[in-house]
Amino acid sequence: MTIDGSTRIIAIVGDPTAHIKGFARYAEAIAARGANAVYLAMHVAPDGLAPFLAGMRAVRNLAGLVLTIPHKIAALAFATPDEAARRAGSANMLRPVAGGWQASNCDGAGFLAAARAAGIVFAGRRVQVL
């Protein structure tokens, strides 16, 4: 993998991040596809989220941020939520857009897809993902 001035940056942001293992698989998948991108873990304390997001807005090769605990709910204060994030009341993805951040949440959709693959049907029921 070559990292250059056009390498796209994707980061998982949480507090703490040392225990996060799943992101390594995504980093490997990005490399295997030959994409000019890196996927990094960034340890950001709750009181550092606002300045972190303000600074990251200046990074022109930032593709987006993946959010984990404790930032999923707090991130909505800094972003425009899509329908999934609005309904969930939280965001696990932020994408830089003109003038700010676009927030999304794929936790619910991911949960339902995994449940369907396992033969579990939730049609007509309400589910809360914690």
GROMACS .gro file of C-alpha atoms in nm:
model
  130
    1MET     CA    1   0.000   0.000   0.000
    2THR     CA    2   0.125   0.342  -0.092
    3ILE     CA    3   0.009   0.640   0.109
    4ASP     CA    4   0.023   0.968  -0.077
    5GLY     CA    5  -0.141   1.309  -0.081
    6SER     CA    6  -0.464   1.173  -0.227
    7THR     CA    7  -0.504   0.880   0.012
    8ARG     CA    8  -0.857   0.888   0.154
    9ILE     CA    9  -0.885   0.869   0.533
   10ILE     CA   10  -1.155   0.679   0.719
   11ALA     CA   11  -1.138   0.672   1.098
   12ILE     CA   12  -1.322   0.495   1.376
   13VAL     CA   13  -1.360   0.740   1.664
   14GLY     CA   14  -1.425   0.634   2.022
   15ASP     CA   15  -1.313   0.644   2.383
   16PRO     CA   16  -1.134   0.415   2.437
   17THR     CA   17  -1.027   0.253   2.109
   18ALA     CA   18  -0.758   0.003   2.216
   19HIS     CA   19  -1.015  -0.276   2.256
   20ILE     CA   20  -1.168  -0.232   1.908
   21LYS     CA   21  -1.073  -0.528   1.691
   22GLY     CA   22  -1.328  -0.531   1.408
   23PHE     CA   23  -1.190  -0.223   1.235
   24ALA     CA   24  -0.875  -0.419   1.142
   25ARG     CA   25  -1.086  -0.639   0.910
   26TYR     CA   26  -1.216  -0.331   0.730
   27ALA     CA   27  -0.862  -0.197   0.694
   28GLU     CA   28  -0.755  -0.530   0.543
   29ALA     CA   29  -1.052  -0.528   0.303
   30ILE     CA   30  -0.967  -0.176   0.187
   31ALA     CA   31  -0.606  -0.280   0.123
   32ALA     CA   32  -0.711  -0.602  -0.055
   33ARG     CA   33  -0.926  -0.402  -0.298
   34GLY     CA   34  -0.633  -0.177  -0.378
   35ALA     CA   35  -0.823   0.132  -0.271
   36ASN     CA   36  -0.610   0.437  -0.201
   37ALA     CA   37  -0.748   0.466   0.153
   38VAL     CA   38  -0.657   0.395   0.513
   39TYR     CA   39  -0.879   0.306   0.808
   40LEU     CA   40  -0.748   0.425   1.144
   41ALA     CA   41  -0.863   0.421   1.506
   42MET     CA   42  -0.869   0.761   1.676
   43HIS     CA   43  -0.903   0.782   2.055
   44VAL     CA   44  -1.107   1.095   2.128
   45ALA     CA   45  -1.237   1.173   2.478
   46PRO     CA   46  -1.595   1.304   2.507
   47ASP     CA   47  -1.479   1.657   2.590
   48GLY     CA   48  -1.261   1.651   2.279
   49LEU     CA   49  -1.531   1.559   2.028
   50ALA     CA   50  -1.628   1.916   1.932
   51PRO     CA   51  -1.272   2.037   1.864
   52PHE     CA   52  -1.186   1.707   1.694
   53LEU     CA   53  -1.479   1.740   1.453
   54ALA     CA   54  -1.398   2.106   1.389
   55GLY     CA   55  -1.040   2.016   1.302
   56MET     CA   56  -1.135   1.719   1.086
   57ARG     CA   57  -1.353   1.946   0.870
   58ALA     CA   58  -1.028   2.097   0.739
   59VAL     CA   59  -0.896   1.758   0.621
   60ARG     CA   60  -0.971   1.754   0.248
   61ASN     CA   61  -0.897   1.385   0.196
   62LEU     CA   62  -1.125   1.268   0.479
   63ALA     CA   63  -1.378   1.017   0.344
   64GLY     CA   64  -1.567   0.987   0.671
   65LEU     CA   65  -1.579   0.889   1.035
   66VAL     CA   66  -1.723   0.582   1.203
   67LEU     CA   67  -1.842   0.656   1.554
   68THR     CA   68  -1.855   0.427   1.852
   69ILE     CA   69  -1.918   0.471   2.221
   70PRO     CA   70  -1.945   0.732   2.370
   71HIS     CA   71  -1.988   0.957   2.065
   72LYS     CA   72  -2.293   0.818   1.882
   73ILE     CA   73  -2.554   1.040   2.049
   74ALA     CA   74  -2.334   1.347   2.098
   75ALA     CA   75  -2.238   1.355   1.729
   76LEU     CA   76  -2.592   1.451   1.628
   77ALA     CA   77  -2.534   1.798   1.776
   78PHE     CA   78  -2.269   1.859   1.508
   79ALA     CA   79  -2.441   1.707   1.205
   80THR     CA   80  -2.749   1.694   0.987
   81PRO     CA   81  -2.903   1.350   1.046
   82ASP     CA   82  -3.048   1.137   0.771
   83GLU     CA   83  -3.372   0.948   0.840
   84ALA     CA   84  -3.197   0.646   0.997
   85ALA     CA   85  -2.992   0.862   1.235
   86ARG     CA   86  -3.293   1.074   1.323
   87ARG     CA   87  -3.506   0.768   1.404
   88ALA     CA   88  -3.225   0.605   1.603
   89GLY     CA   89  -3.140   0.925   1.790
   90SER     CA   90  -2.775   0.851   1.724
   91ALA     CA   91  -2.517   0.831   1.447
   92ASN     CA   92  -2.245   0.580   1.378
   93MET     CA   93  -2.120   0.747   1.060
   94LEU     CA   94  -2.032   1.106   0.974
   95ARG     CA   95  -1.951   1.218   0.623
   96PRO     CA   96  -1.812   1.563   0.547
   97VAL     CA   97  -2.045   1.768   0.328
   98ALA     CA   98  -2.051   2.135   0.228
   99GLY     CA   99  -2.100   2.335   0.544
  100GLY     CA  100  -2.080   2.052   0.796
  101TRP     CA  101  -2.140   1.683   0.854
  102GLN     CA  102  -2.403   1.436   0.730
  103ALA     CA  103  -2.492   1.184   1.001
  104SER     CA  104  -2.617   0.833   0.935
  105ASN     CA  105  -2.680   0.520   1.135
  106CYS     CA  106  -2.655   0.168   0.995
  107ASP     CA  107  -2.676  -0.017   1.329
  108GLY     CA  108  -3.046  -0.098   1.288
  109ALA     CA  109  -3.020  -0.202   0.925
  110GLY     CA  110  -2.714  -0.415   1.002
  111PHE     CA  111  -2.890  -0.583   1.293
  112LEU     CA  112  -3.197  -0.661   1.082
  113ALA     CA  113  -2.987  -0.796   0.793
  114ALA     CA  114  -2.799  -1.028   1.029
  115ALA     CA  115  -3.125  -1.141   1.190
  116ARG     CA  116  -3.282  -1.213   0.849
  117ALA     CA  117  -2.973  -1.412   0.747
  118ALA     CA  118  -3.022  -1.620   1.063
  119GLY     CA  119  -3.389  -1.678   0.980
  120ILE     CA  120  -3.524  -1.439   1.244
  121VAL     CA  121  -3.816  -1.225   1.130
  122PHE     CA  122  -3.921  -0.905   1.304
  123ALA     CA  123  -4.200  -0.801   1.066
  124GLY     CA  124  -4.459  -0.596   1.254
  125ARG     CA  125  -4.245  -0.570   1.567
  126ARG     CA  126  -4.041  -0.293   1.725
  127VAL     CA  127  -3.676  -0.360   1.808
  128GLN     CA  128  -3.439  -0.152   2.018
  129VAL     CA  129  -3.066  -0.191   1.950
  130LEU     CA  130  -2.856  -0.091   2.249
   0.00000   0.00000   0.00000
